[in-house]
Amino acid sequence: MKRFRQYRTDAATRDKYADVRVSVTDFIYPYFIVDGENEVQPIKTLKGISRFSIDQLLIDLKETIALGIDKILLFGVITDDLKDEVGSAGYDPNSLVCRAVRAIKKQFPNLIVFTDVCLCEYTSHGHCGLLKEQTVDNDSTLPLLAKIALVHAQAGADFVAPSAMMDGQIQALKAILKQQNLTTKVLAYSAKYSSNFYGPFRDAAGSAPSFGDRKSYQMDYRTSQQGIEEIQADIEEGAEWVMVKPAQTYLDIIQRASVTFPEVPLVAYQVSGEYALLKNGAEVGLINEEQGFLESLTAIKRAGANFIITYYAKDFVRKGL
Ligand code: PBG
């Protein structure tokens, strides 16, 4: 008989044998930005998360940084009247995200800023690419994604993070960054599955597709090897960091990616629906919030993620986890 219980006798012993520990530097904290001033708009479906105007974002960042979080991911949220068929608001050099990045970098130059590069936040139809008839066209979307990345990079983003799931998007971004001599890195949303867990985000970002779904460009969750191939392609196209998304229900993909590409930093996105289910489950007394999140985030790290995008980052530190 092999005796295992000796590793679990008391808290100190359990701590000693724990070989996975989530820490604050693993986190990338998402922010939704809106135009205007003095705007702090709580998002009903994402309890504890608000949309901020840039002035309020700068105030909130003081707290975030004081908590030890050093990486953030920005999403621009604009009103419908500013959206058009081709997502022009996204690649305006004076876009909401660009103005936010410049303001952040001026006040907090050491904060590592990631920006989401996609069309869905800026198109009237809410799809992640250009429409040709009723389908999302791959190749005509690439130059637009590259333009969004370019203005974000010029504003001072450390990483641009394309999430549109168009083939060749990493190559398109890398080419324009190189051509402009920008050192901005690319975090590729590589294995991004078409998931039922993005609902609260689309509400937060006003980016739900006005018709159809995203199944023709985001991955089918019945595929496994394809996730690895998507990551491989993005690395070959020059992505510095790669991502698996969602996280909690995709631990197998995270594990495979970390084993297959040990040298490439791997990010996992605990997405809005995953966060909201835990949060709401805790609220109605089904689970303990702190312990539930700690377990979930630890599992994501145990699977092999080097970094975790999570709406829980601030609470994690606040609650002393
Ligand atoms: C934009 C984008 C989405 C998310 C991140 N970037 C929504 C989508 O693909 O529909 C989801 C993030 C979350 O659910 O927290 N394409």
Short mmCIF file of C-alpha atoms and ligand atoms in Angstrom, two decimals:
data_model
loop_
_atom_site.label_atom_id
_atom_site.label_comp_id
_atom_site.label_asym_id
_atom_site.label_seq_id
_atom_site.Cartn_x
_atom_site.Cartn_y
_atom_site.Cartn_z
CA MET A 1 0.00 0.00 0.00
CA LYS A 2 1.27 3.44 -0.90
CA ARG A 3 0.39 6.10 1.67
CA PHE A 4 -0.79 9.43 0.26
CA ARG A 5 -2.64 10.85 3.21
CA GLN A 6 0.64 12.01 4.72
CA TYR A 7 0.62 14.83 2.13
CA ARG A 8 -2.73 16.11 3.38
CA THR A 9 -2.60 15.98 7.16
CA ASP A 10 -2.89 19.72 7.76
CA ALA A 11 -2.92 23.02 5.90
CA ALA A 12 0.83 23.61 6.16
CA THR A 13 1.60 20.15 4.78
CA ARG A 14 -0.87 20.59 1.94
CA ASP A 15 0.73 23.94 1.11
CA LYS A 16 4.14 22.31 1.05
CA TYR A 17 3.11 19.71 -1.51
CA ALA A 18 1.03 21.99 -3.71
CA ASP A 19 2.88 22.36 -7.00
CA VAL A 20 0.50 24.73 -8.74
CA ARG A 21 -0.18 28.20 -7.43
CA VAL A 22 -1.94 31.07 -9.16
CA SER A 23 -0.30 34.43 -8.63
CA VAL A 24 -1.24 37.99 -9.44
CA THR A 25 1.37 38.28 -12.18
CA ASP A 26 -0.43 35.52 -14.08
CA PHE A 27 -3.41 37.77 -14.60
CA ILE A 28 -4.49 39.92 -17.51
CA TYR A 29 -7.46 42.05 -16.45
CA PRO A 30 -10.05 43.05 -19.09
CA TYR A 31 -11.51 46.56 -19.33
CA PHE A 32 -14.45 47.84 -21.36
CA ILE A 33 -14.08 51.49 -22.36
CA VAL A 34 -16.79 53.92 -23.40
CA ASP A 35 -16.76 57.51 -24.62
CA GLY A 36 -17.66 60.44 -22.42
CA GLU A 37 -16.69 61.54 -18.95
CA ASN A 38 -17.51 60.32 -15.49
CA GLU A 39 -18.99 57.15 -16.90
CA VAL A 40 -18.97 54.07 -14.70
CA GLN A 41 -21.59 51.71 -16.08
CA PRO A 42 -22.02 48.47 -14.13
CA ILE A 43 -22.61 45.53 -16.47
CA LYS A 44 -25.64 43.62 -15.24
CA THR A 45 -24.60 40.27 -16.67
CA LEU A 46 -21.01 40.59 -15.38
CA LYS A 47 -21.41 41.40 -11.71
CA GLY A 48 -18.54 43.47 -10.35
CA ILE A 49 -17.43 44.68 -13.80
CA SER A 50 -18.20 48.11 -15.26
CA ARG A 51 -17.60 50.01 -18.45
CA PHE A 52 -15.46 53.08 -17.84
CA SER A 53 -14.90 56.32 -19.66
CA ILE A 54 -11.20 57.09 -20.00
CA ASP A 55 -11.06 59.47 -17.02
CA GLN A 56 -12.67 56.88 -14.76
CA LEU A 57 -10.52 54.12 -16.20
CA LEU A 58 -7.42 56.03 -15.11
CA ILE A 59 -8.81 56.25 -11.58
CA ASP A 60 -9.69 52.56 -11.47
CA LEU A 61 -6.25 51.64 -12.78
CA LYS A 62 -4.63 53.12 -9.69
CA GLU A 63 -6.38 50.49 -7.62
CA THR A 64 -5.66 47.72 -10.12
CA ILE A 65 -1.97 48.55 -10.16
CA ALA A 66 -1.85 48.88 -6.37
CA LEU A 67 -3.24 45.34 -6.19
CA GLY A 68 -0.22 44.17 -8.19
CA ILE A 69 -1.92 43.56 -11.54
CA ASP A 70 0.46 44.58 -14.31
CA LYS A 71 -1.36 43.53 -17.48
CA ILE A 72 -4.69 44.73 -18.88
CA LEU A 73 -6.74 44.00 -22.02
CA LEU A 74 -8.82 46.78 -23.57
CA PHE A 75 -12.13 46.54 -25.43
CA GLY A 76 -13.69 49.59 -27.04
CA VAL A 77 -17.46 49.88 -26.75
CA ILE A 78 -19.14 52.41 -29.02
CA THR A 79 -22.74 53.41 -29.58
CA ASP A 80 -24.66 52.00 -32.55
CA ASP A 81 -24.77 55.33 -34.39
CA LEU A 82 -20.96 55.24 -34.73
CA LYS A 83 -20.94 51.75 -36.25
CA ASP A 84 -20.93 51.04 -39.97
CA GLU A 85 -20.67 48.09 -42.33
CA VAL A 86 -16.88 48.21 -42.40
CA GLY A 87 -16.11 49.07 -38.77
CA SER A 88 -14.41 52.40 -39.54
CA ALA A 89 -14.47 53.50 -35.89
CA GLY A 90 -12.01 50.71 -35.13
CA TYR A 91 -9.17 51.97 -37.29
CA ASP A 92 -9.47 55.68 -36.72
CA PRO A 93 -6.09 56.77 -35.25
CA ASN A 94 -8.12 58.75 -32.72
CA SER A 95 -10.40 55.82 -31.83
CA LEU A 96 -11.62 55.26 -28.31
CA VAL A 97 -9.07 52.51 -27.74
CA CYS A 98 -6.23 54.63 -29.14
CA ARG A 99 -7.11 57.55 -26.89
CA ALA A 100 -7.32 55.19 -23.92
CA VAL A 101 -3.94 53.62 -24.68
CA ARG A 102 -2.27 57.01 -25.00
CA ALA A 103 -3.77 58.22 -21.71
CA ILE A 104 -2.81 55.01 -19.91
CA LYS A 105 0.74 54.98 -21.22
CA LYS A 106 1.23 58.61 -20.25
CA GLN A 107 0.21 58.01 -16.66
CA PHE A 108 1.26 54.36 -16.17
CA PRO A 109 4.10 53.67 -18.61
CA ASN A 110 4.97 50.33 -17.00
CA LEU A 111 1.51 48.82 -17.28
CA ILE A 112 1.45 46.19 -20.03
CA VAL A 113 -1.40 47.04 -22.35
CA PHE A 114 -3.09 44.52 -24.65
CA THR A 115 -5.79 45.63 -27.09
CA ASP A 116 -8.48 43.49 -28.67
CA VAL A 117 -8.32 43.66 -32.46
CA CYS A 118 -11.64 42.73 -34.03
CA LEU A 119 -14.40 44.24 -36.11
CA CYS A 120 -17.42 43.04 -34.12
CA GLU A 121 -17.31 45.92 -31.65
CA TYR A 122 -17.42 48.42 -34.54
CA THR A 123 -19.59 46.92 -37.29
CA SER A 124 -23.30 47.61 -37.62
CA HIS A 125 -23.91 43.90 -38.27
CA GLY A 126 -21.80 42.78 -35.29
CA HIS A 127 -19.76 40.21 -37.21
CA CYS A 128 -15.99 39.95 -36.79
CA GLY A 129 -15.27 40.49 -40.48
CA LEU A 130 -16.56 42.14 -43.64
CA LEU A 131 -19.75 40.82 -45.14
CA LYS A 132 -20.07 39.61 -48.69
CA GLU A 133 -23.77 38.94 -49.13
CA GLN A 134 -24.60 37.12 -45.91
CA THR A 135 -21.22 35.53 -45.33
CA VAL A 136 -18.14 36.84 -43.54
CA ASP A 137 -15.35 37.29 -46.06
CA ASN A 138 -11.88 36.31 -44.90
CA ASP A 139 -9.37 37.99 -47.15
CA SER A 140 -10.99 41.42 -47.47
CA THR A 141 -11.14 41.56 -43.66
CA LEU A 142 -7.38 41.12 -43.20
CA PRO A 143 -6.30 44.66 -44.20
CA LEU A 144 -8.89 46.15 -41.84
CA LEU A 145 -7.69 44.06 -38.90
CA ALA A 146 -4.15 45.14 -39.79
CA LYS A 147 -5.24 48.77 -39.76
CA ILE A 148 -6.82 48.42 -36.31
CA ALA A 149 -3.65 46.79 -35.00
CA LEU A 150 -1.55 49.52 -36.57
CA VAL A 151 -3.38 52.40 -34.88
CA HIS A 152 -3.33 50.56 -31.54
CA ALA A 153 0.39 49.94 -31.89
CA GLN A 154 1.08 53.53 -32.87
CA ALA A 155 -0.86 54.66 -29.79
CA GLY A 156 1.53 52.61 -27.66
CA ALA A 157 -0.07 49.20 -27.07
CA ASP A 158 2.46 46.58 -25.96
CA PHE A 159 0.44 43.75 -27.48
CA VAL A 160 -2.27 43.65 -30.10
CA ALA A 161 -4.62 40.69 -29.73
CA PRO A 162 -6.57 39.76 -32.86
CA SER A 163 -9.72 37.82 -31.97
CA ALA A 164 -11.60 37.77 -35.28
CA MET A 165 -10.58 34.20 -36.23
CA MET A 166 -9.83 35.10 -39.84
CA ASP A 167 -7.23 32.87 -41.49
CA GLY A 168 -3.94 34.68 -42.00
CA GLN A 169 -4.72 37.49 -39.56
CA ILE A 170 -1.44 37.12 -37.67
CA GLN A 171 0.58 37.32 -40.85
CA ALA A 172 -1.35 40.42 -41.92
CA LEU A 173 -0.74 42.15 -38.58
CA LYS A 174 2.92 41.20 -38.39
CA ALA A 175 3.55 42.52 -41.89
CA ILE A 176 2.14 45.97 -41.19
CA LEU A 177 3.87 46.24 -37.80
CA LYS A 178 7.18 45.31 -39.37
CA GLN A 179 6.71 47.68 -42.25
CA GLN A 180 6.15 50.52 -39.78
CA ASN A 181 9.09 49.43 -37.58
CA LEU A 182 6.85 48.88 -34.57
CA THR A 183 7.98 46.49 -31.84
CA THR A 184 4.44 45.78 -30.63
CA LYS A 185 3.93 42.06 -30.07
CA VAL A 186 1.02 39.89 -31.11
CA LEU A 187 -1.07 37.80 -28.72
CA ALA A 188 -3.05 35.54 -31.03
CA TYR A 189 -6.49 34.31 -30.04
CA SER A 190 -5.46 31.09 -31.76
CA ALA A 191 -7.77 28.35 -30.56
CA LYS A 192 -10.91 30.39 -30.09
CA TYR A 193 -13.95 28.20 -30.06
CA SER A 194 -17.45 29.24 -31.03
CA SER A 195 -18.79 29.08 -27.52
CA ASN A 196 -22.02 29.46 -25.61
CA PHE A 197 -20.05 31.14 -22.86
CA TYR A 198 -19.55 34.55 -24.56
CA GLY A 199 -23.07 35.84 -23.89
CA PRO A 200 -22.34 38.34 -21.10
CA PHE A 201 -19.41 39.78 -23.06
CA ARG A 202 -21.53 40.51 -26.11
CA ASP A 203 -23.92 42.30 -23.82
CA ALA A 204 -21.03 44.24 -22.24
CA ALA A 205 -19.44 45.14 -25.56
CA GLY A 206 -22.62 45.48 -27.61
CA SER A 207 -21.06 43.12 -30.13
CA ALA A 208 -23.65 40.40 -30.67
CA PRO A 209 -24.10 39.49 -34.36
CA SER A 210 -27.31 40.96 -35.74
CA PHE A 211 -28.00 37.74 -37.65
CA GLY A 212 -26.63 34.21 -37.65
CA ASP A 213 -23.76 33.11 -35.47
CA ARG A 214 -19.94 32.95 -35.53
CA LYS A 215 -19.68 29.27 -36.38
CA SER A 216 -18.23 29.84 -39.85
CA TYR A 217 -15.12 31.49 -38.41
CA GLN A 218 -14.74 30.53 -34.75
CA MET A 219 -13.78 26.92 -34.06
CA ASP A 220 -16.22 24.04 -33.69
CA TYR A 221 -15.93 22.68 -30.17
CA ARG A 222 -16.10 19.15 -31.47
CA THR A 223 -12.57 19.56 -32.82
CA SER A 224 -9.40 18.98 -30.84
CA GLN A 225 -6.45 18.51 -33.21
CA GLN A 226 -7.59 21.58 -35.15
CA GLY A 227 -7.00 23.70 -32.06
CA ILE A 228 -3.36 22.63 -32.07
CA GLU A 229 -3.12 23.31 -35.80
CA GLU A 230 -4.58 26.82 -35.35
CA ILE A 231 -1.93 27.53 -32.70
CA GLN A 232 0.84 26.08 -34.86
CA ALA A 233 -0.22 28.26 -37.80
CA ASP A 234 -0.25 31.39 -35.64
CA ILE A 235 3.22 30.63 -34.31
CA GLU A 236 4.44 30.10 -37.87
CA GLU A 237 2.89 33.42 -38.86
CA GLY A 238 4.85 35.11 -36.07
CA ALA A 239 2.61 35.32 -32.99
CA GLU A 240 4.72 35.91 -29.88
CA TRP A 241 2.01 34.66 -27.49
CA VAL A 242 -0.95 32.36 -28.18
CA MET A 243 -4.31 31.76 -26.55
CA VAL A 244 -6.90 29.11 -25.86
CA LYS A 245 -10.41 30.40 -25.28
CA PRO A 246 -12.63 29.65 -23.35
CA ALA A 247 -10.58 28.15 -20.52
CA GLN A 248 -12.59 26.19 -17.99
CA THR A 249 -14.29 23.90 -20.48
CA TYR A 250 -11.15 23.66 -22.67
CA LEU A 251 -8.54 22.43 -20.21
CA ASP A 252 -7.64 19.58 -22.54
CA ILE A 253 -6.74 22.03 -25.30
CA ILE A 254 -4.72 24.15 -22.87
CA GLN A 255 -2.85 21.04 -21.75
CA ARG A 256 -2.12 19.88 -25.28
CA ALA A 257 -0.99 23.34 -26.34
CA SER A 258 1.36 23.72 -23.38
CA VAL A 259 2.94 20.34 -24.03
CA THR A 260 3.17 20.83 -27.80
CA PHE A 261 4.54 24.40 -27.68
CA PRO A 262 6.39 24.65 -24.36
CA GLU A 263 8.49 27.60 -25.48
CA VAL A 264 5.56 29.87 -26.46
CA PRO A 265 3.76 31.81 -23.70
CA LEU A 266 0.23 30.44 -23.44
CA VAL A 267 -2.74 32.54 -22.35
CA ALA A 268 -6.13 31.10 -21.35
CA TYR A 269 -9.27 33.26 -21.28
CA GLN A 270 -11.74 32.56 -18.50
CA VAL A 271 -14.54 34.09 -20.50
CA SER A 272 -17.54 36.12 -19.44
CA GLY A 273 -19.99 33.21 -19.22
CA GLU A 274 -17.58 31.15 -17.17
CA TYR A 275 -17.10 34.07 -14.78
CA ALA A 276 -20.80 34.89 -14.60
CA LEU A 277 -21.86 31.31 -13.87
CA LEU A 278 -19.44 31.06 -10.97
CA LYS A 279 -20.37 34.49 -9.68
CA ASN A 280 -24.11 33.89 -9.93
CA GLY A 281 -23.76 30.38 -8.55
CA ALA A 282 -22.05 31.81 -5.51
CA GLU A 283 -24.68 34.48 -5.13
CA VAL A 284 -27.49 31.95 -4.85
CA GLY A 285 -25.45 29.87 -2.44
CA LEU A 286 -24.50 26.96 -4.70
CA ILE A 287 -20.75 27.41 -4.25
CA ASN A 288 -18.35 29.46 -2.21
CA GLU A 289 -17.26 32.31 -4.46
CA GLU A 290 -13.64 32.64 -3.38
CA GLN A 291 -12.96 28.92 -3.21
CA GLY A 292 -14.82 28.27 -6.45
CA PHE A 293 -12.76 30.82 -8.36
CA LEU A 294 -9.54 29.71 -6.71
CA GLU A 295 -10.16 26.14 -7.78
CA SER A 296 -11.19 27.10 -11.28
CA LEU A 297 -8.20 29.40 -11.86
CA THR A 298 -5.82 26.87 -10.33
CA ALA A 299 -7.15 24.21 -12.70
CA ILE A 300 -6.52 26.51 -15.68
CA LYS A 301 -2.95 27.05 -14.54
CA ARG A 302 -2.49 23.36 -13.73
CA ALA A 303 -3.55 22.52 -17.29
CA GLY A 304 -0.60 24.59 -18.51
CA ALA A 305 -1.65 28.21 -18.97
CA ASN A 306 1.12 30.72 -18.28
CA PHE A 307 -1.28 33.65 -18.12
CA ILE A 308 -5.00 33.92 -17.45
CA ILE A 309 -7.38 36.60 -18.65
CA THR A 310 -10.01 36.81 -15.93
CA TYR A 311 -12.66 39.25 -14.74
CA TYR A 312 -11.90 37.95 -11.24
CA ALA A 313 -8.31 39.24 -11.10
CA LYS A 314 -9.00 42.19 -8.82
CA ASP A 315 -11.25 40.24 -6.46
CA PHE A 316 -8.68 37.46 -6.32
CA VAL A 317 -6.12 39.82 -4.84
CA ARG A 318 -8.60 41.80 -2.75
CA LYS A 319 -9.78 38.64 -1.06
CA GLY A 320 -6.25 37.54 -0.32
CA LEU A 321 -6.39 34.37 -2.39
C1 PBG B 1 -14.47 39.70 -29.94
C2 PBG B 1 -14.35 38.98 -28.66
C3 PBG B 1 -15.30 38.22 -27.95
C4 PBG B 1 -14.71 37.87 -26.73
C5 PBG B 1 -13.44 38.40 -26.73
N1 PBG B 1 -13.22 39.07 -27.93
C6 PBG B 1 -16.70 37.89 -28.28
C7 PBG B 1 -17.01 36.97 -29.37
O1 PBG B 1 -16.15 36.37 -29.98
O2 PBG B 1 -18.20 36.88 -29.64
C8 PBG B 1 -15.37 37.09 -25.62
C9 PBG B 1 -14.81 37.34 -24.26
C10 PBG B 1 -15.67 36.91 -23.14
O3 PBG B 1 -16.71 36.24 -23.32
O4 PBG B 1 -15.30 37.22 -22.01
N2 PBG B 1 -14.48 38.92 -31.07
#
